[in-house]
Short mmCIF file of C-alpha atoms and ligand atoms in Angstrom, two decimals:
data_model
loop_
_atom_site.label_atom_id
_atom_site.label_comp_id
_atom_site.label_asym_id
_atom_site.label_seq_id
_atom_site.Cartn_x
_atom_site.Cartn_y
_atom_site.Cartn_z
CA UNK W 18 0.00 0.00 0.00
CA UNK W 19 1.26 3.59 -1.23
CA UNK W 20 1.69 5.86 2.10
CA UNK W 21 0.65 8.42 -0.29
CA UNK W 22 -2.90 9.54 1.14
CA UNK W 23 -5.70 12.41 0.83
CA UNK W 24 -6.91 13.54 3.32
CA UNK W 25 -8.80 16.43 2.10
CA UNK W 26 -11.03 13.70 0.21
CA UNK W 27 -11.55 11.78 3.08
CA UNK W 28 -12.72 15.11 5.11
CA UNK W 29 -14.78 16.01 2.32
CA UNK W 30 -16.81 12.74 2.11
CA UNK W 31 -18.27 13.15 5.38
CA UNK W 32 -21.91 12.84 5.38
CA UNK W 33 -22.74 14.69 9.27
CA UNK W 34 -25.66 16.08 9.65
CA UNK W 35 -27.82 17.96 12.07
CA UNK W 36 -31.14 17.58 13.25
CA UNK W 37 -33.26 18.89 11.30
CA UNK W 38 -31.08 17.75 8.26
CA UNK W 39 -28.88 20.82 8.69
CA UNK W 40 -25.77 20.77 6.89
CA UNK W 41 -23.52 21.26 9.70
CA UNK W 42 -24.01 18.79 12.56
CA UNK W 43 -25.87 19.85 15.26
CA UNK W 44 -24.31 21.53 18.18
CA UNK W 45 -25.18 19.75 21.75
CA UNK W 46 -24.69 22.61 24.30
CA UNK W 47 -25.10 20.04 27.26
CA UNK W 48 -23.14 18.85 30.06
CA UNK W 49 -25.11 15.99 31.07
CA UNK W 50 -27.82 13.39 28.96
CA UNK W 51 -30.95 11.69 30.46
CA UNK W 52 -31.34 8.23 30.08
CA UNK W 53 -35.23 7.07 29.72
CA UNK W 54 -34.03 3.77 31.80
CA UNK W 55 -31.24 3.14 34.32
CA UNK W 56 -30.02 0.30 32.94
CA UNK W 57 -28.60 2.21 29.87
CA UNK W 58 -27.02 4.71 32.51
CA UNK W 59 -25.16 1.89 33.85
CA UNK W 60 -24.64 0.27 30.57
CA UNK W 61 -22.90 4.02 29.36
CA UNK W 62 -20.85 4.43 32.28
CA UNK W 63 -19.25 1.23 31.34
CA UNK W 64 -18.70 2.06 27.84
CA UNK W 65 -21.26 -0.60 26.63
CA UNK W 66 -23.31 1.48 24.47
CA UNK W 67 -23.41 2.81 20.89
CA UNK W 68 -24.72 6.51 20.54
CA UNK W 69 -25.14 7.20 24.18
CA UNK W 70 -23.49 10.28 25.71
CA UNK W 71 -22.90 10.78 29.68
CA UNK W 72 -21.31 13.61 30.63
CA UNK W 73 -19.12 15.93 28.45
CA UNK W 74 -16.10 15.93 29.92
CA UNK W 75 -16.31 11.88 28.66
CA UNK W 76 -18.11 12.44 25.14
CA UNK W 77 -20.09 15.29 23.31
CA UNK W 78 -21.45 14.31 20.53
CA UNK W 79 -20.15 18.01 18.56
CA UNK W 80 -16.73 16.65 19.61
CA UNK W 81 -17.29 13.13 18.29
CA UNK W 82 -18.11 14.93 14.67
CA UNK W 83 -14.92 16.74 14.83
CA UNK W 84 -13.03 13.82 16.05
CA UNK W 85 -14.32 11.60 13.49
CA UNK W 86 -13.08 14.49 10.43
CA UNK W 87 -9.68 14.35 12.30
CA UNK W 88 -9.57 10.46 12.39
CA UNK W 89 -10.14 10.71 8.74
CA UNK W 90 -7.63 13.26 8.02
CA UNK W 91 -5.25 10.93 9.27
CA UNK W 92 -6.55 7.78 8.26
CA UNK W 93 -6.66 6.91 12.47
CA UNK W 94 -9.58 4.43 13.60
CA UNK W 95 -10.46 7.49 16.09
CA UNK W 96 -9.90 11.15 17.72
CA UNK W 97 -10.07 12.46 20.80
CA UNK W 98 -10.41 16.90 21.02
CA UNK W 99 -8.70 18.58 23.89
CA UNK W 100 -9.14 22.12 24.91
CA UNK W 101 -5.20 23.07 23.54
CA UNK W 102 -2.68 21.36 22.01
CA UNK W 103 -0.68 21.10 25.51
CA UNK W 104 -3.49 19.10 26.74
CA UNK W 105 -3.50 16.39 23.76
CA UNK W 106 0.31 16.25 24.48
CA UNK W 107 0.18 15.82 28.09
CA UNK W 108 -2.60 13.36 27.89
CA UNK W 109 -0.95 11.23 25.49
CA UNK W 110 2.26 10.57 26.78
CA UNK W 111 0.81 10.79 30.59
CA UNK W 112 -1.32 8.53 28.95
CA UNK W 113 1.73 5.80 28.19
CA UNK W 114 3.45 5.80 31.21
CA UNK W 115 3.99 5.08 34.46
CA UNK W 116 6.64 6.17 37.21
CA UNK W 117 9.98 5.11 36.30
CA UNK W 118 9.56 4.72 32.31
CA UNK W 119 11.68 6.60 29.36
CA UNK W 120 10.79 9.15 27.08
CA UNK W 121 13.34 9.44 24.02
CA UNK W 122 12.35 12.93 22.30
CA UNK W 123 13.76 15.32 19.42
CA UNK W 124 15.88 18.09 21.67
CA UNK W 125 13.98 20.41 19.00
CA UNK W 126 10.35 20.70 19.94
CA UNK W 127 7.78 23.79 20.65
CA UNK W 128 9.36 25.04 23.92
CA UNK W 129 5.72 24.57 26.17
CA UNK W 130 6.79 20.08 25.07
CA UNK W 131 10.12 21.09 25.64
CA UNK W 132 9.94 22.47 29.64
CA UNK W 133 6.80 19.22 30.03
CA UNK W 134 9.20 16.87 28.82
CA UNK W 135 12.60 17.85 30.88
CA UNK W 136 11.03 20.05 33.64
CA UNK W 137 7.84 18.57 34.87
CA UNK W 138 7.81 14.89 33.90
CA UNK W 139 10.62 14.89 36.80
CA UNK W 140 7.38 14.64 39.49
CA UNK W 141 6.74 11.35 38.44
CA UNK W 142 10.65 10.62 38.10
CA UNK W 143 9.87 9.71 34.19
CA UNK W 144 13.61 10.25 32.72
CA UNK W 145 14.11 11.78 29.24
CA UNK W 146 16.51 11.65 26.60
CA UNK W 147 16.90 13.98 24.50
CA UNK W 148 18.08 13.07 20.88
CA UNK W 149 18.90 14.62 17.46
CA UNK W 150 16.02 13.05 16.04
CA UNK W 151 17.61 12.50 12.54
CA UNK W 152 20.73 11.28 13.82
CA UNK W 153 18.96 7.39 13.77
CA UNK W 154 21.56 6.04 15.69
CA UNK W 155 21.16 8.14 18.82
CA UNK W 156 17.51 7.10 18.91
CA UNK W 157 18.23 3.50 18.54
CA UNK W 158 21.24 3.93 21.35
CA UNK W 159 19.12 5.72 23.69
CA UNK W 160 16.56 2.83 24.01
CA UNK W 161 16.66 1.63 27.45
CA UNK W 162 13.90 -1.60 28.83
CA UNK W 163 12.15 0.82 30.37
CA UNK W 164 11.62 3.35 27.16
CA UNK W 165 7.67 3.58 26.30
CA UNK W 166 7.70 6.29 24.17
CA UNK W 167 9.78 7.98 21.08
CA UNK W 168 8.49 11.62 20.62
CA UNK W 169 8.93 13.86 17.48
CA UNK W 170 7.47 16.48 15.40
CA UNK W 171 6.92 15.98 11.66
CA UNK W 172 8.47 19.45 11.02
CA UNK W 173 10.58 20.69 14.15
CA UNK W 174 9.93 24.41 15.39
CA UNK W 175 12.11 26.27 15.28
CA UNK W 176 14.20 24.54 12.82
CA UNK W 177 12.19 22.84 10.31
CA UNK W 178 14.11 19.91 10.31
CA UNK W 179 11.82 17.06 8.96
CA UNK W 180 11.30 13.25 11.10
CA UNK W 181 11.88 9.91 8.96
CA UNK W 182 8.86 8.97 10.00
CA UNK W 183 9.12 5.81 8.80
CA UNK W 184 12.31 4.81 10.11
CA UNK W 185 11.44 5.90 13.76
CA UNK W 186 8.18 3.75 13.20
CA UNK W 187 10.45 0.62 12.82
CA UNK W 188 12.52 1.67 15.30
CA UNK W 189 10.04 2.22 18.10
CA UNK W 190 8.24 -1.47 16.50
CA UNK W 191 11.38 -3.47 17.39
CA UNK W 192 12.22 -1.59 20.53
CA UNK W 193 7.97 -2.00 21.27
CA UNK W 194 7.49 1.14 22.32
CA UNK W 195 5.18 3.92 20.89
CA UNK W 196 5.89 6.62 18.33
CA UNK W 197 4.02 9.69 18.79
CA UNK W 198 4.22 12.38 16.06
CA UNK W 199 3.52 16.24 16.67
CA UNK W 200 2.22 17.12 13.37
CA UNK W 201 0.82 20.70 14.06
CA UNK W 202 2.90 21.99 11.44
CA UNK W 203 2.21 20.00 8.67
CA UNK W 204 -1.62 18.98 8.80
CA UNK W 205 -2.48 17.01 5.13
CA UNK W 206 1.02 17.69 4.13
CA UNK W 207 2.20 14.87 6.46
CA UNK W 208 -0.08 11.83 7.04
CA UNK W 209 2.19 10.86 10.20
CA UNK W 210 0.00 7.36 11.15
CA UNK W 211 -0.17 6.33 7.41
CA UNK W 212 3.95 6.63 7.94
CA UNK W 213 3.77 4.23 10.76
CA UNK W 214 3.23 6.67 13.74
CA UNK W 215 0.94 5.12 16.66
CA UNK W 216 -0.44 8.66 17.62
CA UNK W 217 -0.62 11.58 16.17
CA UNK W 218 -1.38 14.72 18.03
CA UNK W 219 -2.40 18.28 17.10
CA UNK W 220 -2.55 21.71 18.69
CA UNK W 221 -5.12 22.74 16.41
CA UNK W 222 -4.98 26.26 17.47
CA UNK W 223 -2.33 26.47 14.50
CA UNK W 224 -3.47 25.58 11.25
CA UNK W 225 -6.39 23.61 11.20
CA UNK W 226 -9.10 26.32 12.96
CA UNK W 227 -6.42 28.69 11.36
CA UNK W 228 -8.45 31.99 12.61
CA UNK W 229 -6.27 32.21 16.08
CA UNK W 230 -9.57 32.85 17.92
CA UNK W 231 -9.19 29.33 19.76
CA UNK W 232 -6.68 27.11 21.53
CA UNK W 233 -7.04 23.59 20.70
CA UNK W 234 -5.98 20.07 20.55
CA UNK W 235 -6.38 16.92 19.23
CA UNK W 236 -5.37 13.16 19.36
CA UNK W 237 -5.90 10.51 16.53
CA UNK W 238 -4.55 7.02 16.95
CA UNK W 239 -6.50 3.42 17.26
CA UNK W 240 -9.62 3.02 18.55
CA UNK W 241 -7.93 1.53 21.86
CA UNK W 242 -5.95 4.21 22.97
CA UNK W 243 -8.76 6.81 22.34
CA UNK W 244 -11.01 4.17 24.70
CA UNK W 245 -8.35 3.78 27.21
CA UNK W 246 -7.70 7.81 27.36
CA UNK W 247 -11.34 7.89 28.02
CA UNK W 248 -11.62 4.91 30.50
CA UNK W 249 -13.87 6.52 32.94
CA UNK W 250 -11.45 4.35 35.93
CA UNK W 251 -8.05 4.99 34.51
CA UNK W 252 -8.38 7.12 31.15
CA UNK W 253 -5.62 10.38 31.15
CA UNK W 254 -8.44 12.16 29.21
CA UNK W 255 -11.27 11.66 31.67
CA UNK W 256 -9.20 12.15 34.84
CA UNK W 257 -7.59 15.30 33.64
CA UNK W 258 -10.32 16.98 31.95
CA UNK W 259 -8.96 18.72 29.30
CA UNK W 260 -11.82 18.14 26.85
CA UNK W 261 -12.88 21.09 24.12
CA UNK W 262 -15.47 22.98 24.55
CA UNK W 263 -18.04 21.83 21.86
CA UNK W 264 -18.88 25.57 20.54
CA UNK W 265 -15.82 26.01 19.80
CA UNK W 266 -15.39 22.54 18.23
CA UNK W 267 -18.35 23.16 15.38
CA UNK W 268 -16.17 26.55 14.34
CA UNK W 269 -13.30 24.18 14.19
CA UNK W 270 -14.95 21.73 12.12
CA UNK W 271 -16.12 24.25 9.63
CA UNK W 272 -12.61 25.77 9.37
CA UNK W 273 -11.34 21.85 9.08
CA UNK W 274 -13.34 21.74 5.71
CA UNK W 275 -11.25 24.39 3.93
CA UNK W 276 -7.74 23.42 5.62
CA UNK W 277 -6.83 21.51 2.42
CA UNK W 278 -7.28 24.81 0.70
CA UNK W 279 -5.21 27.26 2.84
CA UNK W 280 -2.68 24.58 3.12
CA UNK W 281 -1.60 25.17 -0.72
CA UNK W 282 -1.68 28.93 -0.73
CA UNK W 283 0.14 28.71 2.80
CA UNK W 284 2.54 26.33 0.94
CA UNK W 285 2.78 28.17 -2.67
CA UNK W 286 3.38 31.66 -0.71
CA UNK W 287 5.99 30.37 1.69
CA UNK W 288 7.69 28.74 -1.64
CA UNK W 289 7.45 31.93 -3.45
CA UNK W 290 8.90 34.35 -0.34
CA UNK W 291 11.75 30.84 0.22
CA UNK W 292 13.04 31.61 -3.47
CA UNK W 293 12.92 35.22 -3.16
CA UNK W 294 15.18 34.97 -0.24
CA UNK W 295 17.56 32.70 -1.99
CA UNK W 296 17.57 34.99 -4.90
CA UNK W 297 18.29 38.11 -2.48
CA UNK W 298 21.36 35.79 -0.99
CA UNK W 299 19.56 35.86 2.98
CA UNK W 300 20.36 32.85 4.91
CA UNK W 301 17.30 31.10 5.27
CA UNK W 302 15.62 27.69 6.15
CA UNK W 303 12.91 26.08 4.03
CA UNK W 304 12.33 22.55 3.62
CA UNK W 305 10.45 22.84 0.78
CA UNK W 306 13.71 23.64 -1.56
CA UNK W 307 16.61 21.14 -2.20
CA UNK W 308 19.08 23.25 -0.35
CA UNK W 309 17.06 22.27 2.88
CA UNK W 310 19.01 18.56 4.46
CA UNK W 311 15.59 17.14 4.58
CA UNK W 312 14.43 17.96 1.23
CA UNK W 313 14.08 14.61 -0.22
CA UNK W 314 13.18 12.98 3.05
CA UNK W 315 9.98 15.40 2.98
CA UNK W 316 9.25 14.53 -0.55
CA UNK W 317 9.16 10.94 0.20
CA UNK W 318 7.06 11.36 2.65
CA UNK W 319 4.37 14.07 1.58
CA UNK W 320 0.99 13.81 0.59
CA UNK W 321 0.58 15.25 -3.13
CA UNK W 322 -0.72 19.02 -3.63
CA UNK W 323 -0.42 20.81 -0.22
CA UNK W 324 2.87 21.96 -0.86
CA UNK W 325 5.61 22.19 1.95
CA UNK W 326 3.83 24.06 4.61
CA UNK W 327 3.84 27.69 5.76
CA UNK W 328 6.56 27.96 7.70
CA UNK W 329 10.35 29.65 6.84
CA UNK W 330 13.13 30.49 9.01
CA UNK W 331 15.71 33.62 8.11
CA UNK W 332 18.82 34.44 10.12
CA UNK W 333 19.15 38.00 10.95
CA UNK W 334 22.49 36.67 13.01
CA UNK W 335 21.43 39.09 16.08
CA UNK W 336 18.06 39.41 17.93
CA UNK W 337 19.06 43.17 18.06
CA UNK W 338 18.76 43.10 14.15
CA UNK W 339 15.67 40.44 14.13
CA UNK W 340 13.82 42.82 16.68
CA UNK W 341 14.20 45.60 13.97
CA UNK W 342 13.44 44.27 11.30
CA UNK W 343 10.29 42.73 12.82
CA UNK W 344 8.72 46.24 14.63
CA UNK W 345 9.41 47.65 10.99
CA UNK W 346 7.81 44.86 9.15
CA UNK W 347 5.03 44.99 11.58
CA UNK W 348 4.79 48.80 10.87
CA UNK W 349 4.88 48.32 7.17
CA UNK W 350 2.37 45.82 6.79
CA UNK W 351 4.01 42.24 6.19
CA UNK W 352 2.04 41.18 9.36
CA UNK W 353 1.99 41.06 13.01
CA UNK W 354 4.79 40.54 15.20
CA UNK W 355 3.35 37.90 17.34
CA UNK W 356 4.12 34.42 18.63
CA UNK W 357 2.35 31.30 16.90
CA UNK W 358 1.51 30.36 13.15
CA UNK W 359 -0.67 29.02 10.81
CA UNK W 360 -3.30 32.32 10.31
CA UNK W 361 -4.08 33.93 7.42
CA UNK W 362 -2.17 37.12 8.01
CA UNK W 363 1.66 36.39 7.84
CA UNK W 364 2.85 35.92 11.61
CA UNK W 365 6.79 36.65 12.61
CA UNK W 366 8.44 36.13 15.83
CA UNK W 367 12.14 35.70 17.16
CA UNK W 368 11.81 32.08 18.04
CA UNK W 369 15.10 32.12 20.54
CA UNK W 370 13.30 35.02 22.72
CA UNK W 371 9.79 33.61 22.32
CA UNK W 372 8.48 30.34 21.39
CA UNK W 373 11.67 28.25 22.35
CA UNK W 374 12.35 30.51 25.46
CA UNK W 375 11.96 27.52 27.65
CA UNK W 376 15.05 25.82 25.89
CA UNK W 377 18.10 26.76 27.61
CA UNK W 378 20.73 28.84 25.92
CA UNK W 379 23.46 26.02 25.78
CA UNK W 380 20.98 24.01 24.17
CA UNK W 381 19.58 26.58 21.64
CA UNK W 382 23.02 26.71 20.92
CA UNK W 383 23.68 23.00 19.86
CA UNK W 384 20.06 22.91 17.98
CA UNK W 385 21.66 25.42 15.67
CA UNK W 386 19.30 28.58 16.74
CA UNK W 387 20.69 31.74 16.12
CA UNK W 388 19.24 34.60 18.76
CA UNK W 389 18.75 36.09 15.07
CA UNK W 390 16.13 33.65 13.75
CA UNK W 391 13.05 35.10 12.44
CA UNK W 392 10.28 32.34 11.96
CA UNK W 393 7.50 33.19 9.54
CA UNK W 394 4.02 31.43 9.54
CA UNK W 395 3.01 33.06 5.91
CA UNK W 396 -0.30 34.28 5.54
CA UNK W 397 -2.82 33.53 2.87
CA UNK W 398 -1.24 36.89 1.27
CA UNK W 399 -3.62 37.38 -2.04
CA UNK W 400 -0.46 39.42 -3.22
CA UNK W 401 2.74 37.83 -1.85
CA UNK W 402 4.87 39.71 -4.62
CA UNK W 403 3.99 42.94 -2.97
CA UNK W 404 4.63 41.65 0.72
CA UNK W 405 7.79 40.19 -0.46
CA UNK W 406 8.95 43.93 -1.88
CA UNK W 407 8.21 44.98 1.59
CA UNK W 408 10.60 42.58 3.47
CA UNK W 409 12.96 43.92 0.94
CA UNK W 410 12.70 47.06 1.27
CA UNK W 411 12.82 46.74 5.14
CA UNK W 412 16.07 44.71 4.47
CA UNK W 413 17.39 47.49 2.73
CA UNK W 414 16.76 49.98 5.08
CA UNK W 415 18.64 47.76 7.64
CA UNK W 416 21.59 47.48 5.17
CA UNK W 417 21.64 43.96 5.65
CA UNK W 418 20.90 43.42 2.42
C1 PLP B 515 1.50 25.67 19.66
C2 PLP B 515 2.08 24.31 19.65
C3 PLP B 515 1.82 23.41 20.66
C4 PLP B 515 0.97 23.77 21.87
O1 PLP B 515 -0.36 23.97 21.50
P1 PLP B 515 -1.38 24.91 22.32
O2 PLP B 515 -2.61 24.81 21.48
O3 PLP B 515 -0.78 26.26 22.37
O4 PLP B 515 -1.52 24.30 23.66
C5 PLP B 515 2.36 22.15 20.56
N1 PLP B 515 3.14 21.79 19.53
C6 PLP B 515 3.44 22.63 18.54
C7 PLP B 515 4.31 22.17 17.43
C8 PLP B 515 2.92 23.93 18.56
O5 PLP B 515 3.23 24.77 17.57
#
């Protein structure tokens, strides 16, 4: 079987419907359900039921439509939505294990993983390794009996360095121990669980509600983990509580239905601004052009027509420089100088004084980050010719180009 999948299709061929026959599913504002006989109470509560809801923080049925689109985005049995992407993270690996266990992990992940992974999983005196994830053999050497879990993101903030998916799959499948895949940056671009990941999670406050007027999060993996999150005796999910809110999860299944869409102009914009830059001689990082280490890796992995993804680094070498050139781009209209990614308007931040803050300086240091990195989440820019003549023109003005 090709790994090749489409995931827009399978989004697409939903049939959910609301009462009424509404197009959209219905939205059920309630907490609690009412059960015309005790016996299917009891039957619920143990999970022995098809179609009957509890309580919400186990199962609303707006949540189960969204969870269902996710589980066919990524061709996952089944979904589980958490109220940010932080709590589909936490629950997944709390999920996995137990005091005493091993997480191996990329050093290079968003910086809220990062301080989880080496700062708080300490309580339960979980130890972590921290890997170059494509340096294979480091993974594979850092497997101890106790390891449950190997950790990555598809595309690594700030660095954009790509996962071999596949190869990590086969190394966490001989080692038996899970794979779990961040793939916030590259939703339909990557198809992480088609590439052998065991669970893929989301913060879908990035690019899949892609209007930054939510925090979200998801989970897709089999059908067993997203009962055994939910276990009403031992589930992470249902003991924690960090379900989504189900108003907010019918916006976010609307926005799901044209992610397939902004993906490409996310992707053909970011492509356009990546070759610009190379043209213009800035040092930059963009996986989508063969310059990039992973380049070939992330075609042999990608899903055709959603391009590379939204997301280029440039080094401004200092933050001093980086700071200026980001309050004038902000002035001049690129975008907005503001932490996160994956909204229509072009977002820009330094990622060393922002979103990978929590990573100490010695190890910014061996991840490659310059304190001069810019990250760019570009926009849906109708007229990315005339932002990129901007960015020049800011660049100018700085003399660094
Ligand atoms: C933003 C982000 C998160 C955290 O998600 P929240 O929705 O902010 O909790 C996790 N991973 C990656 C890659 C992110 O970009």
């Amino acid at each position: 079987m090709s790994h090749k999948y489409d995931p827009a299709t399978a989004v697409q061929r939903l049939e959910q419907f609301g009462e009424f026959g509404g197009v959209n599913p219905s939205i059920t504002d309630s907490a609690t359900y009412t059960f015309l006989h005790e016996k299917t109470m009891l039957d619920t509560f143990h999970g022995e039921t098809e179609g009957c809801f509890l309580y919400s923080r186990h199962w609303n049925p707006t949540n189960k439509y969204l969870a269902e689109a996710l589980a066919a985005m990524e061709g996952t049995d089944s979904a589980w939505v958490t109220g940010s992407g932080m709590g589909a993270i936490t629950t997944a690996l709390l999920q996995l294990v137990n005091t005493g266990d091993h997480i191996i992990t990329s050093v290079t992940t968003y910086g809220g993983t990062y301080a989880f992974l080496a700062n708080y999983l300490k309580k339960f005196k979980i130890d972590v390794t921290f890997v170059n994830i494509s340096d294979l053999d480091s993974v594979r050497k850092a497997i101890r009996p106790n390891t449950k879990i190997i950790y990555t993101e598809s595309m690594t903030n700030p660095m954009l360095q790509i996962s071999d998916i596949p190869e990590l799959a086969g190394i966490a499948r001989s080692a038996n121990v899970k794979l779990v895949v961040d793939n916030t940056f590259t939703p339909m671009v990557l198809s992480p669980a088609r590439l052998g990941a065991d669970i893929v999670v989301y913060s879908m406050t990035k690019f899949i509600n892609g209007k930054n007027d939510a925090v979200a999060g998801a989970i897709c993996a089999s059908a067993e983990f997203i009962n055994d999150i939910s276990n009403v005796n031992d589930g992470t999910a249902m003991l924690l509580g960090p379900v989504l809110d189900p108003l907010r999860s019918s916006n976010i299944l609307k926005n799901l239905a044209t992610l397939h869409i902004r993906m490409q102009k996310h992707g053909e914009n970011a492509m356009y601004l990546a070759k610009k830059f190379r043209q213009i001689g800035l040092k930059f990082n963009y996986p989508g052009l063969p310059e990039h280490q992973d380049h070939e890796l992330f075609n042999s992995m990608m899903n055709d027509g959603f391009g590379y993804s939204g997301m280029i680094a440039i080094d401004l070498e200092t933050s001093e420089r980086a700071t200026r050139l980001m309050e004038m781009m902000q002035e001049r209209g690129v975008g907005y100088h503001a932490v996160s990614l994956g909204y229509f308007k072009t977002l820009f931040s330094n990622s060393g004084r922002s979103t990978s803050s929590e990573v100490p300086e010695e190890i910014q240091k061996e991840m490659g980050l310059s304190q001069g990195l810019i990250r760019f989440s570009v926009g849906l820019d109708h007229d990315i010719e005339k932002t990129f003549k901007i960015i020049e023109s800011c660049l100018k003005d700085l003399s660094f180009i």
